[in-house]
Amino acid sequence: MANASWVFNPNFSQVNKHVFRSFRVSCVSSNVQGADKVSSSEFKPSRLVGKGCKLVGCGSAVPTLEISNDDLSKIVETNDEWISVRTGIRNRRVLTGKDRMTGLAVEAAQKALEMAEVDPSDVDLVLLCTSTPDDLFGSAPQIQAALGCKGNPLAFDITAACSGFVLGLVSASCYIRGGGFKNVLVIGADALSRYVDWTDRGTCILFGDAAGAVLVQACESEEDGLFGFDLHSDGEGNRHLHAAIKENEDDGSYGTNGSAVEFPPKSSSYSFIQMNGKEVFRFACRVVPQSIELALENAGMTRSSIDWLLLHQANQRILDGVATRLEIPSERVISNLANYGNTSAASIPLALDEAVRSGKIKSGQTIATAGFGAGLTWGSAIIRWN
């Protein structure tokens, strides 16, 4: 269960010239089946803030190569009807050649800054939500450099798979409310095509590559655009969705030279994505509605306050199931799954950007958003588009 306490201490502010915000997230330690025991009555945060944060710009980018269901039917035993009926997906975009995830992330971030009319030199923090960095040690600093951010602002990666972007939004709000930051760039970008077994029709049909970004900006409390949130994780569920590290076959190039047994260690790489689709489906349909309800309670709002439901774009059946549980009509559910598939941390900002630029989502509207996936992790946030 996640608890949040937002406190404004004037004395602390005078000393440090910042708003102090205490923030605590405790993770659910029960198994997936126990996640439905989270009680809204146990969730009673207090909220007193001296500074708000709002979403003022968005952008997205996708690779040029489009792979259709018919294309996949040429390499695995499947067809367009089989895939679309079970997932809602018809196409996905895939990185090729020398293209990199960071390139997509930079493009999406530039578009978000342009919409917000904020210069890269005014960015105080770059949060890259990804599970597929181009560098083992993280890719956020490379994005910061490519954008031309001046003054060496902090940039780091957040790894939480398909929940990553929601965690990025909440983290941005913490830095703004408690750290005095003004402009925080939150980027969701993933290239899961690198870790897909393209001979496994159970997983290769699902994933695509993309990037999306938003600029979160400090504002007065009455303009606040993050009303409430709810975050969880359950490591017991890792067995249902993972891409574990594995030792590569020993090529004998090192030899032991009389040293300790099993030294030097073998080189390692990550395995293909392994997923128990039925369990992940059940997990998502159970915990996501609960999480959104908790976030609404935190915000002091009800379902009737929601203008749009924007979920991680994993499977159309999950989107439909959650909307039904929350009694939200289909015409108020944002979905671009058919065109891009599951793009992990990029899926929410990608769908948000398309909906904003098409005029579907309008300024001042309230959005219930939720991410869920590997970890297992899940979380939701009630936000307003400004």
JSON list of C-alpha atoms in Angstrom, two decimals, residues 236-381:
[
{"chain": "A", "resi": 236, "resn": "GLU", "atom": "CA", "xyz": [6.56, -12.53, -5.82]},
{"chain": "A", "resi": 237, "resn": "GLY", "atom": "CA", "xyz": [4.92, -11.97, -9.19]},
{"chain": "A", "resi": 238, "resn": "ASN", "atom": "CA", "xyz": [8.23, -11.61, -11.03]},
{"chain": "A", "resi": 239, "resn": "ARG", "atom": "CA", "xyz": [7.92, -15.20, -12.23]},
{"chain": "A", "resi": 240, "resn": "HIS", "atom": "CA", "xyz": [4.98, -14.19, -14.44]},
{"chain": "A", "resi": 241, "resn": "LEU", "atom": "CA", "xyz": [6.85, -11.54, -16.45]},
{"chain": "A", "resi": 242, "resn": "HIS", "atom": "CA", "xyz": [10.61, -11.15, -16.65]},
{"chain": "A", "resi": 243, "resn": "ALA", "atom": "CA", "xyz": [13.73, -11.02, -18.80]},
{"chain": "A", "resi": 244, "resn": "ALA", "atom": "CA", "xyz": [16.34, -12.43, -16.45]},
{"chain": "A", "resi": 245, "resn": "ILE", "atom": "CA", "xyz": [20.11, -12.19, -16.78]},
{"chain": "A", "resi": 246, "resn": "LYS", "atom": "CA", "xyz": [21.83, -15.32, -18.00]},
{"chain": "A", "resi": 247, "resn": "GLU", "atom": "CA", "xyz": [25.41, -16.53, -18.36]},
{"chain": "A", "resi": 248, "resn": "ASN", "atom": "CA", "xyz": [26.68, -16.86, -21.89]},
{"chain": "A", "resi": 249, "resn": "GLU", "atom": "CA", "xyz": [28.28, -20.11, -22.98]},
{"chain": "A", "resi": 250, "resn": "ASP", "atom": "CA", "xyz": [31.94, -20.31, -21.95]},
{"chain": "A", "resi": 251, "resn": "ASP", "atom": "CA", "xyz": [34.14, -19.92, -25.01]},
{"chain": "A", "resi": 252, "resn": "GLY", "atom": "CA", "xyz": [37.26, -20.91, -23.06]},
{"chain": "A", "resi": 253, "resn": "SER", "atom": "CA", "xyz": [39.05, -17.69, -23.94]},
{"chain": "A", "resi": 254, "resn": "TYR", "atom": "CA", "xyz": [40.03, -16.91, -20.35]},
{"chain": "A", "resi": 255, "resn": "GLY", "atom": "CA", "xyz": [41.11, -20.20, -18.82]},
{"chain": "A", "resi": 256, "resn": "THR", "atom": "CA", "xyz": [41.48, -20.56, -15.05]},
{"chain": "A", "resi": 257, "resn": "ASN", "atom": "CA", "xyz": [45.26, -20.04, -14.70]},
{"chain": "A", "resi": 258, "resn": "GLY", "atom": "CA", "xyz": [45.03, -21.87, -11.40]},
{"chain": "A", "resi": 259, "resn": "SER", "atom": "CA", "xyz": [42.74, -19.19, -9.93]},
{"chain": "A", "resi": 260, "resn": "ALA", "atom": "CA", "xyz": [39.64, -19.68, -7.83]},
{"chain": "A", "resi": 261, "resn": "VAL", "atom": "CA", "xyz": [36.90, -21.96, -9.15]},
{"chain": "A", "resi": 262, "resn": "GLU", "atom": "CA", "xyz": [34.43, -20.21, -11.49]},
{"chain": "A", "resi": 263, "resn": "PHE", "atom": "CA", "xyz": [36.69, -17.20, -11.91]},
{"chain": "A", "resi": 264, "resn": "PRO", "atom": "CA", "xyz": [36.84, -15.14, -14.04]},
{"chain": "A", "resi": 265, "resn": "PRO", "atom": "CA", "xyz": [33.03, -15.09, -14.28]},
{"chain": "A", "resi": 266, "resn": "LYS", "atom": "CA", "xyz": [31.34, -15.80, -17.58]},
{"chain": "A", "resi": 267, "resn": "SER", "atom": "CA", "xyz": [30.01, -12.90, -19.59]},
{"chain": "A", "resi": 268, "resn": "SER", "atom": "CA", "xyz": [26.28, -12.31, -19.23]},
{"chain": "A", "resi": 269, "resn": "SER", "atom": "CA", "xyz": [23.32, -11.04, -21.22]},
{"chain": "A", "resi": 270, "resn": "TYR", "atom": "CA", "xyz": [19.58, -10.80, -20.78]},
{"chain": "A", "resi": 271, "resn": "SER", "atom": "CA", "xyz": [17.21, -13.54, -21.85]},
{"chain": "A", "resi": 272, "resn": "PHE", "atom": "CA", "xyz": [14.19, -13.00, -24.08]},
{"chain": "A", "resi": 273, "resn": "ILE", "atom": "CA", "xyz": [11.02, -11.71, -22.44]},
{"chain": "A", "resi": 274, "resn": "GLN", "atom": "CA", "xyz": [9.20, -14.53, -20.65]},
{"chain": "A", "resi": 275, "resn": "MET", "atom": "CA", "xyz": [5.52, -13.99, -19.85]},
{"chain": "A", "resi": 276, "resn": "ASN", "atom": "CA", "xyz": [2.60, -15.93, -18.45]},
{"chain": "A", "resi": 277, "resn": "GLY", "atom": "CA", "xyz": [-0.08, -14.03, -20.33]},
{"chain": "A", "resi": 278, "resn": "LYS", "atom": "CA", "xyz": [-3.07, -15.40, -18.43]},
{"chain": "A", "resi": 279, "resn": "GLU", "atom": "CA", "xyz": [-1.62, -14.51, -15.03]},
{"chain": "A", "resi": 280, "resn": "VAL", "atom": "CA", "xyz": [-0.59, -11.01, -16.14]},
{"chain": "A", "resi": 281, "resn": "PHE", "atom": "CA", "xyz": [-4.08, -10.44, -17.57]},
{"chain": "A", "resi": 282, "resn": "ARG", "atom": "CA", "xyz": [-5.74, -11.49, -14.31]},
{"chain": "A", "resi": 283, "resn": "PHE", "atom": "CA", "xyz": [-3.31, -9.41, -12.28]},
{"chain": "A", "resi": 284, "resn": "ALA", "atom": "CA", "xyz": [-3.94, -6.25, -14.31]},
{"chain": "A", "resi": 285, "resn": "CYS", "atom": "CA", "xyz": [-7.72, -6.56, -14.35]},
{"chain": "A", "resi": 286, "resn": "ARG", "atom": "CA", "xyz": [-7.72, -7.01, -10.57]},
{"chain": "A", "resi": 287, "resn": "VAL", "atom": "CA", "xyz": [-5.24, -4.43, -9.28]},
{"chain": "A", "resi": 288, "resn": "VAL", "atom": "CA", "xyz": [-5.57, -1.54, -11.74]},
{"chain": "A", "resi": 289, "resn": "PRO", "atom": "CA", "xyz": [-9.19, -0.60, -10.87]},
{"chain": "A", "resi": 290, "resn": "GLN", "atom": "CA", "xyz": [-8.32, -0.80, -7.17]},
{"chain": "A", "resi": 291, "resn": "SER", "atom": "CA", "xyz": [-5.29, 1.42, -7.64]},
{"chain": "A", "resi": 292, "resn": "ILE", "atom": "CA", "xyz": [-7.26, 4.06, -9.53]},
{"chain": "A", "resi": 293, "resn": "GLU", "atom": "CA", "xyz": [-9.91, 4.04, -6.81]},
{"chain": "A", "resi": 294, "resn": "LEU", "atom": "CA", "xyz": [-7.23, 4.61, -4.17]},
{"chain": "A", "resi": 295, "resn": "ALA", "atom": "CA", "xyz": [-5.69, 7.45, -6.18]},
{"chain": "A", "resi": 296, "resn": "LEU", "atom": "CA", "xyz": [-9.13, 9.05, -6.52]},
{"chain": "A", "resi": 297, "resn": "GLU", "atom": "CA", "xyz": [-9.65, 8.77, -2.77]},
{"chain": "A", "resi": 298, "resn": "ASN", "atom": "CA", "xyz": [-6.26, 10.35, -2.18]},
{"chain": "A", "resi": 299, "resn": "ALA", "atom": "CA", "xyz": [-7.31, 13.21, -4.45]},
{"chain": "A", "resi": 300, "resn": "GLY", "atom": "CA", "xyz": [-10.69, 13.59, -2.77]},
{"chain": "A", "resi": 301, "resn": "MET", "atom": "CA", "xyz": [-12.40, 12.82, -6.09]},
{"chain": "A", "resi": 302, "resn": "THR", "atom": "CA", "xyz": [-14.85, 10.28, -7.47]},
{"chain": "A", "resi": 303, "resn": "ARG", "atom": "CA", "xyz": [-15.15, 8.41, -10.76]},
{"chain": "A", "resi": 304, "resn": "SER", "atom": "CA", "xyz": [-17.51, 11.08, -12.07]},
{"chain": "A", "resi": 305, "resn": "SER", "atom": "CA", "xyz": [-14.58, 13.52, -12.02]},
{"chain": "A", "resi": 306, "resn": "ILE", "atom": "CA", "xyz": [-12.72, 11.53, -14.69]},
{"chain": "A", "resi": 307, "resn": "ASP", "atom": "CA", "xyz": [-12.84, 12.89, -18.22]},
{"chain": "A", "resi": 308, "resn": "TRP", "atom": "CA", "xyz": [-10.48, 10.28, -19.70]},
{"chain": "A", "resi": 309, "resn": "LEU", "atom": "CA", "xyz": [-9.11, 6.88, -18.75]},
{"chain": "A", "resi": 310, "resn": "LEU", "atom": "CA", "xyz": [-5.55, 6.44, -20.02]},
{"chain": "A", "resi": 311, "resn": "LEU", "atom": "CA", "xyz": [-3.99, 3.08, -19.19]},
{"chain": "A", "resi": 312, "resn": "HIS", "atom": "CA", "xyz": [-0.74, 1.44, -20.18]},
{"chain": "A", "resi": 313, "resn": "GLN", "atom": "CA", "xyz": [-1.47, 0.08, -23.65]},
{"chain": "A", "resi": 314, "resn": "ALA", "atom": "CA", "xyz": [-0.90, -3.64, -23.06]},
{"chain": "A", "resi": 315, "resn": "ASN", "atom": "CA", "xyz": [-4.00, -5.41, -24.35]},
{"chain": "A", "resi": 316, "resn": "GLN", "atom": "CA", "xyz": [-7.38, -4.10, -25.48]},
{"chain": "A", "resi": 317, "resn": "ARG", "atom": "CA", "xyz": [-9.13, -6.68, -23.33]},
{"chain": "A", "resi": 318, "resn": "ILE", "atom": "CA", "xyz": [-7.41, -5.25, -20.25]},
{"chain": "A", "resi": 319, "resn": "LEU", "atom": "CA", "xyz": [-8.42, -1.71, -21.20]},
{"chain": "A", "resi": 320, "resn": "ASP", "atom": "CA", "xyz": [-12.02, -2.83, -21.70]},
{"chain": "A", "resi": 321, "resn": "GLY", "atom": "CA", "xyz": [-12.05, -4.84, -18.47]},
{"chain": "A", "resi": 322, "resn": "VAL", "atom": "CA", "xyz": [-10.74, -2.01, -16.32]},
{"chain": "A", "resi": 323, "resn": "ALA", "atom": "CA", "xyz": [-13.14, 0.49, -17.91]},
{"chain": "A", "resi": 324, "resn": "THR", "atom": "CA", "xyz": [-16.04, -1.86, -17.18]},
{"chain": "A", "resi": 325, "resn": "ARG", "atom": "CA", "xyz": [-14.99, -2.26, -13.54]},
{"chain": "A", "resi": 326, "resn": "LEU", "atom": "CA", "xyz": [-14.80, 1.52, -13.15]},
{"chain": "A", "resi": 327, "resn": "GLU", "atom": "CA", "xyz": [-18.03, 2.07, -15.12]},
{"chain": "A", "resi": 328, "resn": "ILE", "atom": "CA", "xyz": [-16.30, 4.36, -17.60]},
{"chain": "A", "resi": 329, "resn": "PRO", "atom": "CA", "xyz": [-17.82, 4.28, -21.10]},
{"chain": "A", "resi": 330, "resn": "SER", "atom": "CA", "xyz": [-15.61, 3.16, -23.97]},
{"chain": "A", "resi": 331, "resn": "GLU", "atom": "CA", "xyz": [-15.78, 6.56, -25.67]},
{"chain": "A", "resi": 332, "resn": "ARG", "atom": "CA", "xyz": [-13.82, 8.01, -22.72]},
{"chain": "A", "resi": 333, "resn": "VAL", "atom": "CA", "xyz": [-11.02, 5.43, -22.92]},
{"chain": "A", "resi": 334, "resn": "ILE", "atom": "CA", "xyz": [-7.83, 6.47, -24.75]},
{"chain": "A", "resi": 335, "resn": "SER", "atom": "CA", "xyz": [-6.45, 3.66, -26.93]},
{"chain": "A", "resi": 336, "resn": "ASN", "atom": "CA", "xyz": [-3.84, 3.63, -29.70]},
{"chain": "A", "resi": 337, "resn": "LEU", "atom": "CA", "xyz": [-2.83, 0.03, -29.08]},
{"chain": "A", "resi": 338, "resn": "ALA", "atom": "CA", "xyz": [-3.84, -1.08, -32.56]},
{"chain": "A", "resi": 339, "resn": "ASN", "atom": "CA", "xyz": [-1.13, 1.06, -34.16]},
{"chain": "A", "resi": 340, "resn": "TYR", "atom": "CA", "xyz": [1.82, 0.54, -31.83]},
{"chain": "A", "resi": 341, "resn": "GLY", "atom": "CA", "xyz": [1.34, -2.51, -29.62]},
{"chain": "A", "resi": 342, "resn": "ASN", "atom": "CA", "xyz": [2.80, -2.58, -26.12]},
{"chain": "A", "resi": 343, "resn": "THR", "atom": "CA", "xyz": [5.57, 0.03, -25.94]},
{"chain": "A", "resi": 344, "resn": "SER", "atom": "CA", "xyz": [6.19, -0.40, -22.20]},
{"chain": "A", "resi": 345, "resn": "ALA", "atom": "CA", "xyz": [7.09, 2.88, -20.43]},
{"chain": "A", "resi": 346, "resn": "ALA", "atom": "CA", "xyz": [6.41, 4.82, -23.63]},
{"chain": "A", "resi": 347, "resn": "SER", "atom": "CA", "xyz": [2.80, 3.76, -24.04]},
{"chain": "A", "resi": 348, "resn": "ILE", "atom": "CA", "xyz": [1.10, 6.29, -21.73]},
{"chain": "A", "resi": 349, "resn": "PRO", "atom": "CA", "xyz": [2.96, 9.43, -22.90]},
{"chain": "A", "resi": 350, "resn": "LEU", "atom": "CA", "xyz": [2.69, 8.29, -26.54]},
{"chain": "A", "resi": 351, "resn": "ALA", "atom": "CA", "xyz": [-1.09, 7.92, -26.26]},
{"chain": "A", "resi": 352, "resn": "LEU", "atom": "CA", "xyz": [-1.34, 11.17, -24.29]},
{"chain": "A", "resi": 353, "resn": "ASP", "atom": "CA", "xyz": [0.58, 13.10, -26.94]},
{"chain": "A", "resi": 354, "resn": "GLU", "atom": "CA", "xyz": [-1.57, 11.79, -29.76]},
{"chain": "A", "resi": 355, "resn": "ALA", "atom": "CA", "xyz": [-4.78, 12.57, -27.88]},
{"chain": "A", "resi": 356, "resn": "VAL", "atom": "CA", "xyz": [-3.65, 16.10, -27.02]},
{"chain": "A", "resi": 357, "resn": "ARG", "atom": "CA", "xyz": [-2.42, 16.96, -30.51]},
{"chain": "A", "resi": 358, "resn": "SER", "atom": "CA", "xyz": [-5.59, 15.57, -32.12]},
{"chain": "A", "resi": 359, "resn": "GLY", "atom": "CA", "xyz": [-7.73, 17.76, -29.86]},
{"chain": "A", "resi": 360, "resn": "LYS", "atom": "CA", "xyz": [-9.33, 14.82, -28.04]},
{"chain": "A", "resi": 361, "resn": "ILE", "atom": "CA", "xyz": [-7.86, 15.76, -24.66]},
{"chain": "A", "resi": 362, "resn": "LYS", "atom": "CA", "xyz": [-8.41, 19.44, -23.89]},
{"chain": "A", "resi": 363, "resn": "SER", "atom": "CA", "xyz": [-6.84, 21.81, -21.40]},
{"chain": "A", "resi": 364, "resn": "GLY", "atom": "CA", "xyz": [-8.29, 21.47, -17.92]},
{"chain": "A", "resi": 365, "resn": "GLN", "atom": "CA", "xyz": [-9.57, 17.93, -18.36]},
{"chain": "A", "resi": 366, "resn": "THR", "atom": "CA", "xyz": [-8.92, 15.28, -15.73]},
{"chain": "A", "resi": 367, "resn": "ILE", "atom": "CA", "xyz": [-7.21, 12.01, -16.65]},
{"chain": "A", "resi": 368, "resn": "ALA", "atom": "CA", "xyz": [-7.00, 8.80, -14.64]},
{"chain": "A", "resi": 369, "resn": "THR", "atom": "CA", "xyz": [-3.82, 7.06, -15.75]},
{"chain": "A", "resi": 370, "resn": "ALA", "atom": "CA", "xyz": [-2.29, 3.77, -14.64]},
{"chain": "A", "resi": 371, "resn": "GLY", "atom": "CA", "xyz": [0.72, 1.64, -15.48]},
{"chain": "A", "resi": 372, "resn": "PHE", "atom": "CA", "xyz": [1.24, -2.03, -14.69]},
{"chain": "A", "resi": 373, "resn": "GLY", "atom": "CA", "xyz": [3.74, -4.70, -15.63]},
{"chain": "A", "resi": 374, "resn": "ALA", "atom": "CA", "xyz": [6.98, -6.48, -14.84]},
{"chain": "A", "resi": 375, "resn": "GLY", "atom": "CA", "xyz": [8.25, -6.45, -11.30]},
{"chain": "A", "resi": 376, "resn": "LEU", "atom": "CA", "xyz": [5.42, -6.88, -10.72]},
{"chain": "A", "resi": 377, "resn": "THR", "atom": "CA", "xyz": [4.72, -3.16, -10.36]},
{"chain": "A", "resi": 378, "resn": "TRP", "atom": "CA", "xyz": [1.61, -1.05, -10.74]},
{"chain": "A", "resi": 379, "resn": "GLY", "atom": "CA", "xyz": [0.56, 2.48, -10.01]},
{"chain": "A", "resi": 380, "resn": "SER", "atom": "CA", "xyz": [-1.93, 5.16, -10.93]},
{"chain": "A", "resi": 381, "resn": "ALA", "atom": "CA", "xyz": [-2.15, 8.94, -10.90]}
]
